[in-house]
Short mmCIF file of C-alpha atoms in Angstrom, two decimals:
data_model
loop_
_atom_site.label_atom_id
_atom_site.label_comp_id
_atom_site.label_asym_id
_atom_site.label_seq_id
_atom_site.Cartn_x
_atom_site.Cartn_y
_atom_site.Cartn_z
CA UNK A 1179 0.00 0.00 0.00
CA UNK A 1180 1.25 3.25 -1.02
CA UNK A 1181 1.84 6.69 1.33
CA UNK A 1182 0.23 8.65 -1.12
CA UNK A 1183 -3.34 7.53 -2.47
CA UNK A 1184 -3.95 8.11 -6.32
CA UNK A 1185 -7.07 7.23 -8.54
CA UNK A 1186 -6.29 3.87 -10.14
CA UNK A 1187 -7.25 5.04 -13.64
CA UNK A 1188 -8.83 8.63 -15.45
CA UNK A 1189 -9.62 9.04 -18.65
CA UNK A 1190 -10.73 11.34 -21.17
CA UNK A 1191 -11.13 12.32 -24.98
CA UNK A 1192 -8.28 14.36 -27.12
CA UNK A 1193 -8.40 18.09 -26.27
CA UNK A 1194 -10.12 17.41 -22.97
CA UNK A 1195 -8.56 18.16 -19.78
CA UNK A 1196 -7.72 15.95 -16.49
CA UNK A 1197 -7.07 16.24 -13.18
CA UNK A 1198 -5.14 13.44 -10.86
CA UNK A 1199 -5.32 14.14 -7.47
CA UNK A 1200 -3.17 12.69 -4.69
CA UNK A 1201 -3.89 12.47 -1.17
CA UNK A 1202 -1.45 12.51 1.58
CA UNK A 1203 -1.06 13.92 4.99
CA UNK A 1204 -0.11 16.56 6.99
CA UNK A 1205 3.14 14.81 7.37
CA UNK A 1206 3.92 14.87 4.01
CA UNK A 1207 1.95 16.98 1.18
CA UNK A 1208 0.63 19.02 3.86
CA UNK A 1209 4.07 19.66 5.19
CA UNK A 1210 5.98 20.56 2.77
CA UNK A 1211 5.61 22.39 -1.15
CA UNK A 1212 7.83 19.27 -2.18
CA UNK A 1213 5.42 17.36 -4.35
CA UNK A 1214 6.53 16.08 -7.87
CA UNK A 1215 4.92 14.69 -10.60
CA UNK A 1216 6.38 12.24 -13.02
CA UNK A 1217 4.98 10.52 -16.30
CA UNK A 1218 5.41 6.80 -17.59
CA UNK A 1219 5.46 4.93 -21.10
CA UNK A 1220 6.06 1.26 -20.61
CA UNK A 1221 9.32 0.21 -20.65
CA UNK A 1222 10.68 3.67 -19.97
CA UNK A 1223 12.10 5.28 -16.91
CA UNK A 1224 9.70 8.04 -14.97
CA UNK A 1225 9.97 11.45 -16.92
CA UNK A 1226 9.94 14.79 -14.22
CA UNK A 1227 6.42 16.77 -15.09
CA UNK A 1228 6.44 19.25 -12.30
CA UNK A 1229 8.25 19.62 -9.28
CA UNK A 1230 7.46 22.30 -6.12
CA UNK A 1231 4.05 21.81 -6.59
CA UNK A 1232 4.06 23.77 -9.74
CA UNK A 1233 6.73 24.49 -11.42
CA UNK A 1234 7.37 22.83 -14.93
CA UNK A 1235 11.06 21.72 -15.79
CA UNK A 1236 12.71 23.40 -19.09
CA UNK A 1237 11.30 21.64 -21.79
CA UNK A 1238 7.78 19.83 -20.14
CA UNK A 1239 5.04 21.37 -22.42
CA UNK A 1240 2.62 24.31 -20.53
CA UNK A 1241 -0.67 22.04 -20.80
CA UNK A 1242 1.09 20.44 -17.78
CA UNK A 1243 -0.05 21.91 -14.39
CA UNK A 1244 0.44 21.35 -10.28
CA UNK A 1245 -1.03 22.58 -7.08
CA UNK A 1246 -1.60 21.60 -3.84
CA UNK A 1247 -4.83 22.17 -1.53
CA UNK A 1248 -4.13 20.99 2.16
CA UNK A 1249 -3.22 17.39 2.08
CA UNK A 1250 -3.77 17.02 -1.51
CA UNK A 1251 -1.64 17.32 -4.22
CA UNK A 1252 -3.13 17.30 -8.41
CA UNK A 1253 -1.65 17.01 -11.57
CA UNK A 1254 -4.23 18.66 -14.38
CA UNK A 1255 -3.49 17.64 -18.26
CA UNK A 1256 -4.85 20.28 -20.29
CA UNK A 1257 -5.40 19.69 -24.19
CA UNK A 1258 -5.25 15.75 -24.04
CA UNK A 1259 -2.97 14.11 -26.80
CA UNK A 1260 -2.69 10.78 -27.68
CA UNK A 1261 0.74 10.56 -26.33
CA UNK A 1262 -0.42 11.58 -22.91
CA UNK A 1263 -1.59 7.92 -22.40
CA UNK A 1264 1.03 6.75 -19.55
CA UNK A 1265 1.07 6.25 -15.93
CA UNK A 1266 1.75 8.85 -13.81
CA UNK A 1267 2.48 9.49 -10.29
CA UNK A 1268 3.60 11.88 -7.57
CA UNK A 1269 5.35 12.27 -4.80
CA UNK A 1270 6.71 13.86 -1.63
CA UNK A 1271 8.84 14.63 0.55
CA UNK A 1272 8.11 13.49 3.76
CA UNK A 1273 8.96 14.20 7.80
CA UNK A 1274 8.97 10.51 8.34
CA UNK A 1275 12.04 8.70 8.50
CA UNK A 1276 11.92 7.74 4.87
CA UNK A 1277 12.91 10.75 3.35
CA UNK A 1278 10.66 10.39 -0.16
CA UNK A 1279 7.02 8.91 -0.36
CA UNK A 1280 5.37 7.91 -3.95
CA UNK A 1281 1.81 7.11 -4.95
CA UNK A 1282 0.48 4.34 -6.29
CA UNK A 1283 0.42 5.67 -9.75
CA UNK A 1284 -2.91 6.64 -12.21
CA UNK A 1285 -3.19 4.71 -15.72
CA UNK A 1286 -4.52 7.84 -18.19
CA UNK A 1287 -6.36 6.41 -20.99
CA UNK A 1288 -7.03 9.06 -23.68
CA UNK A 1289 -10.14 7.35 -25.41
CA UNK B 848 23.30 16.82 -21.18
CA UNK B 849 23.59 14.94 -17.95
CA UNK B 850 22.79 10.90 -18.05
CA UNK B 851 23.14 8.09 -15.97
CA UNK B 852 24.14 4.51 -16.98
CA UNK B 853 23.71 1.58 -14.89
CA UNK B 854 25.39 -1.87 -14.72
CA UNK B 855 25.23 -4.78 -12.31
CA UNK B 856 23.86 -8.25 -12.78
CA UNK B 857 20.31 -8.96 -13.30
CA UNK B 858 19.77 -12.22 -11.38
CA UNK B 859 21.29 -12.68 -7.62
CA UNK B 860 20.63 -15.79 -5.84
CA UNK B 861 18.62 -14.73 -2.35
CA UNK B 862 20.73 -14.43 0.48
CA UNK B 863 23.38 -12.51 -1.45
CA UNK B 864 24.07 -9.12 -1.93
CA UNK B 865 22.90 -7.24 -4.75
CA UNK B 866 25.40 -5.00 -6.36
CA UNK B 867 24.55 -1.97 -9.03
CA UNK B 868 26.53 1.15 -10.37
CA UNK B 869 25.54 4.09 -12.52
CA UNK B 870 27.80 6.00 -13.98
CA UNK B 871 26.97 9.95 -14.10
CA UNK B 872 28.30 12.08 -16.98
CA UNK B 873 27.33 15.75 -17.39
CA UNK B 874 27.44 16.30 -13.83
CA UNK B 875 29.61 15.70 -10.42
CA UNK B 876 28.61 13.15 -7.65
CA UNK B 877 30.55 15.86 -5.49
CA UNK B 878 27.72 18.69 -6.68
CA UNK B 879 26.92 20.70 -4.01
CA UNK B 880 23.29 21.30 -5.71
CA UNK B 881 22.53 17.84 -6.34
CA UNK B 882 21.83 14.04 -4.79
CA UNK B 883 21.97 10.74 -5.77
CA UNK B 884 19.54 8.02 -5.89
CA UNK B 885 18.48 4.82 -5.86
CA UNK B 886 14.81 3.67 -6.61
CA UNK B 887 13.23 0.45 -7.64
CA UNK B 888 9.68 -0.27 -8.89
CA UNK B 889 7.53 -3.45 -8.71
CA UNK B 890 4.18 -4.49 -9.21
CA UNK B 891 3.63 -5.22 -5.79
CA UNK B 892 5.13 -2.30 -4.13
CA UNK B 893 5.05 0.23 -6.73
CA UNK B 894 7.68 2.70 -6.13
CA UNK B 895 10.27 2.60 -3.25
CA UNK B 896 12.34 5.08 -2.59
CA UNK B 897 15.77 3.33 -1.05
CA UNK B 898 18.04 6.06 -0.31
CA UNK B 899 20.29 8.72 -1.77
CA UNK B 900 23.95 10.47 -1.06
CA UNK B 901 25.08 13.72 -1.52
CA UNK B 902 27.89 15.92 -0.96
CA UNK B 903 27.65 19.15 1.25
CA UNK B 904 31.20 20.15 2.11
CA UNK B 905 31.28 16.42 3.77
CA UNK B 906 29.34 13.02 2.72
CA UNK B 907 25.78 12.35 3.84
CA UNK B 908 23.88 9.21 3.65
CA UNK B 909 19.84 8.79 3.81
CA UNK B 910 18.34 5.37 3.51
CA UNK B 911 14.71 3.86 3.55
CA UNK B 912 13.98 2.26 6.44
CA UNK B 913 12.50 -0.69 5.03
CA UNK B 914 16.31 -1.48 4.17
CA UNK B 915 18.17 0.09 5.88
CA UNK B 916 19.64 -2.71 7.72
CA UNK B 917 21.10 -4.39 4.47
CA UNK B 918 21.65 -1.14 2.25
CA UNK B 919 24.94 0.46 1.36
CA UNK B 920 25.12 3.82 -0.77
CA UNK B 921 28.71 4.79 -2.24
CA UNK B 922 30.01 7.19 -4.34
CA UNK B 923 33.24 6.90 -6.13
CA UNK B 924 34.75 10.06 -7.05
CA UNK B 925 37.33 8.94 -8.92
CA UNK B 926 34.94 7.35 -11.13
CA UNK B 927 32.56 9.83 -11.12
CA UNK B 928 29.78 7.01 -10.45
CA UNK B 929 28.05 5.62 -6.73
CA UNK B 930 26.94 2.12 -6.25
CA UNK B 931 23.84 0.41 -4.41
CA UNK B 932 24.81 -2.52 -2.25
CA UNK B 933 21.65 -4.35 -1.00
CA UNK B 934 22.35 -7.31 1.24
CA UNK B 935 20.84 -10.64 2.50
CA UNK B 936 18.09 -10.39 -0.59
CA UNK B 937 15.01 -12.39 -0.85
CA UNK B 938 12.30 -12.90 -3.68
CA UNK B 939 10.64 -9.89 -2.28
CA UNK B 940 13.68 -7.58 -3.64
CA UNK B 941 12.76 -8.14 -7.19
CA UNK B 942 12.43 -5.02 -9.01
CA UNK B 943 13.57 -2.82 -11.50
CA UNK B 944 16.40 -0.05 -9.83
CA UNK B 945 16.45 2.77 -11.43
CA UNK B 946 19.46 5.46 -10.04
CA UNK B 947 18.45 9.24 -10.22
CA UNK B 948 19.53 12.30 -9.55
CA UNK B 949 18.08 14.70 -6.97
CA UNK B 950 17.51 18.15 -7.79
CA UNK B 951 14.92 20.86 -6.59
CA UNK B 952 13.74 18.00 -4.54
CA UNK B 953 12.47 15.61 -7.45
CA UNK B 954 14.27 13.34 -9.59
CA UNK B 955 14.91 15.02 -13.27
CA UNK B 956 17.25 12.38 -14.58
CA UNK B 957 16.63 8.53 -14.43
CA UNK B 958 19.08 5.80 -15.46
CA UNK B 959 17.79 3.56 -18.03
CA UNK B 960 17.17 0.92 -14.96
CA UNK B 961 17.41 -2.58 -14.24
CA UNK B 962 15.25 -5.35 -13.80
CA UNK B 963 17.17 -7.35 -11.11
CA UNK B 964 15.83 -11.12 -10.19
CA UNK B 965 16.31 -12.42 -7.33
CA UNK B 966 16.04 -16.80 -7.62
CA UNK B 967 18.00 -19.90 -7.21
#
């Protein structure tokens, strides 16, 4: 069982837009602005999406967007593309003794 | 254009101790701005976080503890690389392990990982 709780699987047509939300506590997405998001195509390693809550690494395309809201953390994927279909999943930093928490991951399915 | 290459052996009989490397080019394992990972991912545990070190004026070490009984984090300067020792494995180790580096407190570079097995 993961720290962080993420929906299983979303879904959504081209051009829509998504939200993935993920739930912690206030020991660990409540704590700190430390929450990263990641993207992953089978086979391939985790790609950074956001990290800080919000801020996009050079190079991740703008329809990618974080916040936070208390003890949850989401992910929204504006403009769905094909190639958004992945898994993705976030994570935090955490005052626990393991440094680094993940979620369980979301399967996007762009219909 | 900073990448990480791992090596080590994909299939370690239990009980022994698993042994990786990755190999950093385009940066420093001595960066003051950055840290070094280790992170494995299976379908039963999902992602696992194992531990990291990083240089600030003097060596640090962070481990999971899950494993932090049987876990050993390295850097090699002279190589420019740091290694994961994990001891005393069982079937329950069996995952891909990625390495990764640690920057603005999220991972932004992944090595290609490996799917180690752990079986007689």
């Amino acid at each position: 069982q993961s720290a962080l709780t993420q929906p299983a699987s979303v879904s959504g047509s081209p051009g829509q837009s998504i939200t993935i939300s993920c739930t912690g506590t206030s020991s660990d997405v409540g704590f700190y602005n430390y929450v990263s998001w990641y993207q992953q195509h089978p086979g391939k390693a985790p790609k950074l999406l956001i990290y800080d809550v919000s801020n996009r690494p050079s190079g991740v395309s703008t329809r990618f967007s974080g916040s936070k809201s208390d003890n949850t953390a989401s992910l929204t994927i504006s403009g769905l593309q094909a190639g958004d279909e992945a898994d993705y999943y976030c994570t935090s930093y955490t005052s626990s003794s393991t440094l680094v928490v993940f979620g369980g991951g979301t399967k996007l399915t762009v219909l | 254009q900073v990448q990480l290459q791992q090596s080590g052996p994909g299939l370690v009989k239990p009980s022994q101790t698993l042994s990786l490397t990755c190999v950093i080019s385009g940066d420093s394992v001595s960066s003051n701005s950055a840290a070094w990972h280790w992170i494995r991912q299976s379908p039963s545990r999902g992602l696992e976080w194992l531990g990291r070190t990083y240089y600030r004026s003097k060596w640090y070490n962070d481990y999971a503890v899950s494993v932090k009984s049987r876990i050993t984090i390295n850097p090699d300067t002279s190589k420019n690389q740091f290694s994961l020792q994990l001891n005393s494995v069982t079937p329950e180790d069996t995952a891909v392990y990625s390495c990764a580096r640690g920057h603005h407190h999220a991972f932004d570079i992944w090595g290609q990982g490996t799917l180690v097995t752990v079986s007689s």
